[in-house]
mmCIF file of C-alpha atoms in Angstrom:
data_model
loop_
_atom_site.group_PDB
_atom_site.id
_atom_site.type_symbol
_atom_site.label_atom_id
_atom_site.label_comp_id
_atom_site.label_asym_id
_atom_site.label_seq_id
_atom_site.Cartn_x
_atom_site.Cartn_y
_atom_site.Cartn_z
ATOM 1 C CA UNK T 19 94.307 23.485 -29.943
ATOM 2 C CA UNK T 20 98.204 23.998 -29.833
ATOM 3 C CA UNK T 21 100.316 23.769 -32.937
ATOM 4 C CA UNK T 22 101.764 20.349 -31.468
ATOM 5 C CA UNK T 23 98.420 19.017 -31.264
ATOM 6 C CA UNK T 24 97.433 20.326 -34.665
ATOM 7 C CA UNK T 25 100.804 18.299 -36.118
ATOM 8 C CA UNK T 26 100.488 15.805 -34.221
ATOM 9 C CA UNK T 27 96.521 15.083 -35.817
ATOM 10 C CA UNK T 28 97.406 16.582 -39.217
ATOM 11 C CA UNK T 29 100.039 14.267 -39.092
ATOM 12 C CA UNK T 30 98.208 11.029 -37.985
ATOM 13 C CA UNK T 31 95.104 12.039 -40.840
ATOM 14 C CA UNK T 32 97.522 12.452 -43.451
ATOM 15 C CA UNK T 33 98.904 9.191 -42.690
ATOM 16 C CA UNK T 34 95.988 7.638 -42.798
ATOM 17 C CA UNK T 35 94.953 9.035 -46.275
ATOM 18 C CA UNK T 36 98.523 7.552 -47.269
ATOM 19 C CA UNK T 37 97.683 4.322 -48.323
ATOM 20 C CA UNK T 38 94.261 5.782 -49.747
ATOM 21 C CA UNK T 39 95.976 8.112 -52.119
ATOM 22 C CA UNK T 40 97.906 6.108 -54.032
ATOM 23 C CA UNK T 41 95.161 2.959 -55.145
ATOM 24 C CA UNK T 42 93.087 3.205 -58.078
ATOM 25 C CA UNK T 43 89.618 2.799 -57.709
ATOM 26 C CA UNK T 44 87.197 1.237 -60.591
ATOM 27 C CA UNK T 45 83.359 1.519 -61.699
ATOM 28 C CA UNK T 46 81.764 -1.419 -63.731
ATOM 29 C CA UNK T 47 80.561 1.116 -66.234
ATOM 30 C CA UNK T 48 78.713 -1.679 -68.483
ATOM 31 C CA UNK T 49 78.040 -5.343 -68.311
ATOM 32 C CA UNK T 50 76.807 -6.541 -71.692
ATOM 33 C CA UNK T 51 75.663 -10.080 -72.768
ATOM 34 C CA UNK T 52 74.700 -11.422 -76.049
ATOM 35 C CA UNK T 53 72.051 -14.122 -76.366
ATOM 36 C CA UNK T 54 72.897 -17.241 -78.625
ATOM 37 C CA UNK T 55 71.037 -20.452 -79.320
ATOM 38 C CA UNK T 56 72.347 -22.717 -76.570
ATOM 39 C CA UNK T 57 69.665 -24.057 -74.124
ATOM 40 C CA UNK T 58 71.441 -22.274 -71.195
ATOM 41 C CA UNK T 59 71.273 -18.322 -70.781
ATOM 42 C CA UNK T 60 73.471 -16.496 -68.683
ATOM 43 C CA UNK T 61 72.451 -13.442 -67.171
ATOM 44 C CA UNK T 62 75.098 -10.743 -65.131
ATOM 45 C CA UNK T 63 74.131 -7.311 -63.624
ATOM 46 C CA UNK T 64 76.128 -5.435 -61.679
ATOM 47 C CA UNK T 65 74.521 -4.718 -57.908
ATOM 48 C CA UNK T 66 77.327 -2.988 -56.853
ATOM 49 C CA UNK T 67 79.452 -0.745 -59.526
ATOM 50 C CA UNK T 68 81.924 0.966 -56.625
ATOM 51 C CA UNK T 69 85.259 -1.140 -57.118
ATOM 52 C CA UNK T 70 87.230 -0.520 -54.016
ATOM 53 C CA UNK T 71 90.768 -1.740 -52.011
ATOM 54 C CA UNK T 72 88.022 -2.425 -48.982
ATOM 55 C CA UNK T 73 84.459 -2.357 -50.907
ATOM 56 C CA UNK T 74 84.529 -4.760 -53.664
ATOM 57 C CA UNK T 75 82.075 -4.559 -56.671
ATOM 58 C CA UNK T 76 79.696 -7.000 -57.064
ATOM 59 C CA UNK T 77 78.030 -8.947 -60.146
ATOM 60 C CA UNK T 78 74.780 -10.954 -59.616
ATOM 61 C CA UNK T 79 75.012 -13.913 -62.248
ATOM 62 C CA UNK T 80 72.742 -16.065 -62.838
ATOM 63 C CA UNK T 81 72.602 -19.344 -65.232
ATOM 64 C CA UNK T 82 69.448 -20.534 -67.044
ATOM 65 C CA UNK T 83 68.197 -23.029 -68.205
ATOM 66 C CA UNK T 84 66.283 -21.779 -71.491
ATOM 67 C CA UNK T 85 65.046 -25.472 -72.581
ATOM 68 C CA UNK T 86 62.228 -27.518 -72.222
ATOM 69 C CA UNK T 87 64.329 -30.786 -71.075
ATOM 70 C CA UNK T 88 67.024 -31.039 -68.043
ATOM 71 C CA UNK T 89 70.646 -30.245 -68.833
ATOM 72 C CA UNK T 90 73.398 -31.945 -67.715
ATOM 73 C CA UNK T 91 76.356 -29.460 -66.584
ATOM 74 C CA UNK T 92 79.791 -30.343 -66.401
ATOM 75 C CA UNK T 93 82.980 -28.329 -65.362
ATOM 76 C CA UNK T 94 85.829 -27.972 -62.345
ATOM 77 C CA UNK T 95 85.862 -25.813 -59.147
ATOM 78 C CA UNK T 96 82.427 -25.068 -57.605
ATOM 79 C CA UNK T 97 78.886 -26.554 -59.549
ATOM 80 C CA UNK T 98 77.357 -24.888 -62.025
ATOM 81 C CA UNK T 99 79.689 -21.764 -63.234
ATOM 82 C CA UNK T 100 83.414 -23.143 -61.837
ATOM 83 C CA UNK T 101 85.578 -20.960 -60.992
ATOM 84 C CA UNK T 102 85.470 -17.822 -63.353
ATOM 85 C CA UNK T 103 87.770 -14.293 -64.315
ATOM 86 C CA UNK T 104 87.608 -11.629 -66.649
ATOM 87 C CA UNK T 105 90.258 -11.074 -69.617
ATOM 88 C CA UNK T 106 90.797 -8.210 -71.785
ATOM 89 C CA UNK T 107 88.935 -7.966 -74.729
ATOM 90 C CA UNK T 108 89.983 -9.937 -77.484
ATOM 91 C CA UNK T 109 92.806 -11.975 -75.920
ATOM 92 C CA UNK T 110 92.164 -15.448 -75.060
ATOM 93 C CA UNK T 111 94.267 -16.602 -72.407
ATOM 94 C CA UNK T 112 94.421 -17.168 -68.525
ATOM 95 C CA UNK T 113 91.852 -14.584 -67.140
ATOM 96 C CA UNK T 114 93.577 -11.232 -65.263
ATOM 97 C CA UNK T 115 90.947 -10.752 -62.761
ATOM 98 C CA UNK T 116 89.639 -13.733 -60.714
ATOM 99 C CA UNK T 117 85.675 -13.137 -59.605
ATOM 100 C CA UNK T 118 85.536 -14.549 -56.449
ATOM 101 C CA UNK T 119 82.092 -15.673 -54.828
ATOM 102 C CA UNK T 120 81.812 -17.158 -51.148
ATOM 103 C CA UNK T 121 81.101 -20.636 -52.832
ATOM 104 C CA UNK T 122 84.891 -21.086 -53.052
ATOM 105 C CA UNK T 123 85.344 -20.990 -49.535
ATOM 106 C CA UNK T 124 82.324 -23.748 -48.991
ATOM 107 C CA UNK T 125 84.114 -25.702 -51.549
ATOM 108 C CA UNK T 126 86.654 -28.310 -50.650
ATOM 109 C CA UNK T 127 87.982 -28.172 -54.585
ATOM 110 C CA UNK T 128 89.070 -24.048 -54.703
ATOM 111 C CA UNK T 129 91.895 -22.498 -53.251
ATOM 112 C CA UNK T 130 91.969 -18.801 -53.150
ATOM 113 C CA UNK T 131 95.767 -16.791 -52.317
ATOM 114 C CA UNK T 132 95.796 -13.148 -52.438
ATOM 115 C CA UNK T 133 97.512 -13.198 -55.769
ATOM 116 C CA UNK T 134 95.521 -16.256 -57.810
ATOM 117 C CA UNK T 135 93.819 -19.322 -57.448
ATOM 118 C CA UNK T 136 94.111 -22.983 -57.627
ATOM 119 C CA UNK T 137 91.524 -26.053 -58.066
ATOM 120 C CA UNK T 138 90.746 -29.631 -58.553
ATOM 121 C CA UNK T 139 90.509 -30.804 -61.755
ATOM 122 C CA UNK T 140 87.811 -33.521 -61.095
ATOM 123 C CA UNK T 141 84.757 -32.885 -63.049
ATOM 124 C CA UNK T 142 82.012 -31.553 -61.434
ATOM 125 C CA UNK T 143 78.455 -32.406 -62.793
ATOM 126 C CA UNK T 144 74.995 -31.706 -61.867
ATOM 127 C CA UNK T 145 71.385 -31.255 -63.921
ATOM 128 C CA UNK T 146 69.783 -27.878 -64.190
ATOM 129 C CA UNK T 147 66.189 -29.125 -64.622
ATOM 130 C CA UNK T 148 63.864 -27.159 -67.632
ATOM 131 C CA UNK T 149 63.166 -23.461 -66.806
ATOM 132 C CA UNK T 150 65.250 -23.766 -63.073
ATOM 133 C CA UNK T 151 67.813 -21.096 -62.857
ATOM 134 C CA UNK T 152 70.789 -20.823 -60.497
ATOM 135 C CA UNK T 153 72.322 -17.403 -58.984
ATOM 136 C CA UNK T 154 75.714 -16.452 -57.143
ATOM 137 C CA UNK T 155 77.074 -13.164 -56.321
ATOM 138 C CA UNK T 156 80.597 -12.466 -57.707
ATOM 139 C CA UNK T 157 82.994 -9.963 -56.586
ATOM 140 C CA UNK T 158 85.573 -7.740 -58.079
ATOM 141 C CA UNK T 159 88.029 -6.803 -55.467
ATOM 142 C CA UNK T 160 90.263 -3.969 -55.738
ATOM 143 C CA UNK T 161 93.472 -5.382 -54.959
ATOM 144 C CA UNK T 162 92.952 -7.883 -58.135
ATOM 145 C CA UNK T 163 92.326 -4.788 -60.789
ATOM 146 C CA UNK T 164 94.975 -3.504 -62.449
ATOM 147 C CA UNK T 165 93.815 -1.461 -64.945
ATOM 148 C CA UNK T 166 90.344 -0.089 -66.697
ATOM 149 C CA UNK T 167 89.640 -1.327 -69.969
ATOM 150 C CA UNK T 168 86.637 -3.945 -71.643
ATOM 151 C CA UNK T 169 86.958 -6.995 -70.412
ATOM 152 C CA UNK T 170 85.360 -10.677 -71.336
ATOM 153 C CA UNK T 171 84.058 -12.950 -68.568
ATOM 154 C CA UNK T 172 85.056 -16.620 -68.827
ATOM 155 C CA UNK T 173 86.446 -19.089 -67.160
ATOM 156 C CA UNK T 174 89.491 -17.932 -64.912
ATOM 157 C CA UNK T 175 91.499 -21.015 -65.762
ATOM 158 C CA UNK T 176 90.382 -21.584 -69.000
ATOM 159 C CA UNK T 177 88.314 -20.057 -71.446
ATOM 160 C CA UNK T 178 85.353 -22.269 -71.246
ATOM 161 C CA UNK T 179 83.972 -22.086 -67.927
ATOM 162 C CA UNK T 180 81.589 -25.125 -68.274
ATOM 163 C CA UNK T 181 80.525 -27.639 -70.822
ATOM 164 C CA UNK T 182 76.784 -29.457 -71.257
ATOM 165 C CA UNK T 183 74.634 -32.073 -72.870
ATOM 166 C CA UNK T 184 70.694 -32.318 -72.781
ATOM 167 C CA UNK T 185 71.177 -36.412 -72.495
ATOM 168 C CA UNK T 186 73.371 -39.072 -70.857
ATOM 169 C CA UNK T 187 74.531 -40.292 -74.376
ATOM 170 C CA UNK T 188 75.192 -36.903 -75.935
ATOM 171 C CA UNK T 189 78.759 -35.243 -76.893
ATOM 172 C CA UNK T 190 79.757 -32.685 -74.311
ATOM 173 C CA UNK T 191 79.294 -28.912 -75.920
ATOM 174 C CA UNK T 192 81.497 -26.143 -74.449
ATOM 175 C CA UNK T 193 78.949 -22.937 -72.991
ATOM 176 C CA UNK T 194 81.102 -20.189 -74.083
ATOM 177 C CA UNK T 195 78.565 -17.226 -72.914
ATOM 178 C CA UNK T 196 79.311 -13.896 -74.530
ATOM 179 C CA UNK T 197 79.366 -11.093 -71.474
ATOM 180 C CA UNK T 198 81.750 -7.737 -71.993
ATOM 181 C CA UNK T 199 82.433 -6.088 -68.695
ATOM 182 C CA UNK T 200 83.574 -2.439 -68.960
ATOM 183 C CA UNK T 201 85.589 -0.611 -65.871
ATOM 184 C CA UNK T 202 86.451 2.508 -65.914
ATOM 185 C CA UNK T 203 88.937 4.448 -63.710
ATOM 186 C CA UNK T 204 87.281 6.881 -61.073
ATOM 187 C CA UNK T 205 88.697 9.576 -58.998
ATOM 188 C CA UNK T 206 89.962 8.798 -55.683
ATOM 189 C CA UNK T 207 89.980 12.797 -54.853
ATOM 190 C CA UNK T 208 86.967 14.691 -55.592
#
């Protein structure tokens, strides 16, 4: 190889490591979720920790029902878990990071833009018989992280992703499900 063709690939690699170098890349270092009374349980694990530009992370969640008696679920954006984020720790405001799961795109009543989201308020509602559960994959794409910290998973337009009641006549009662996320900042040279 001549030194012209040795620039001219040194040159071309280096410029493809260009946009590489400079984004941060994120591991879900913990997902943590505390049990409470409510007849619903919500479960998260993380399948894949990796957060990437191109290779998002990935959180399997799945909703319960914990009761012995249907329950009635109500909220906005996709049936049963809406349309859901994470925010810092301790702040309660719009989320930071939007999840997104390929039951927005199905959905007629979510709009995804590569910088937030919109959705129809209409109410959503649907019955979770006893014992039936309900999973969807989330993702955590790279381009919508901005920084590592502890984060809380709610609702990404609100703080209360869904509300419920176990009968027709019943008050509504918010599901405010108590899951930590933790993502930590990984090398992008090793």
């Amino acid at each position: 190889m001549n030194r012209r063709q040795y620039l001219a690939v040194s040159t071309a690699a280096l410029s493809g490591l260009a946009g590489c170098l400079g984004d941060t890349e994120y591991t879900i270092s913990s997902v943590e979720t505390e049990d409470d009374s409510h007849p619903l349980a919500l479960d998260v694990t993380a399948v894949d920790r990796n957060i990437a530009i191109e290779s998002p992370g990935r959180l399997d969640i799945t909703l319960r029902n914990t009761g012995t008696q249907g329950v009635i679920i109500k909220n906005t954006g996709t049936w049963p878990l809406g349309v859901l984020g994470l925010t810092p720790a301790g702040e309660s405001r719009i989320s930071d990071i939007l999840l997104v799961t390929d039951e927005y795109a199905e959905a007629d009543t979510v709009e995804i833009q590569p910088n937030g989201a919109s959705k129809d308020n209409a109410p959503l509602t649907g019955t979770l018989a006893a014992t039936e559960s309900i999973e969807r994959q989330y993702e955590l794409d790279g381009r919508r992280v901005s920084a590592a910290g502890t984060y809380t998973l709610q609702g990404y337009f609100d703080a209360v992703p869904l509300s419920y009641r176990t009968d027709e006549n019943a008050d509504w009662v918010a599901y405010r499900p108590s899951v930590t996320v933790t993502l930590t900042e990984q090398s992008v040279l090793l």
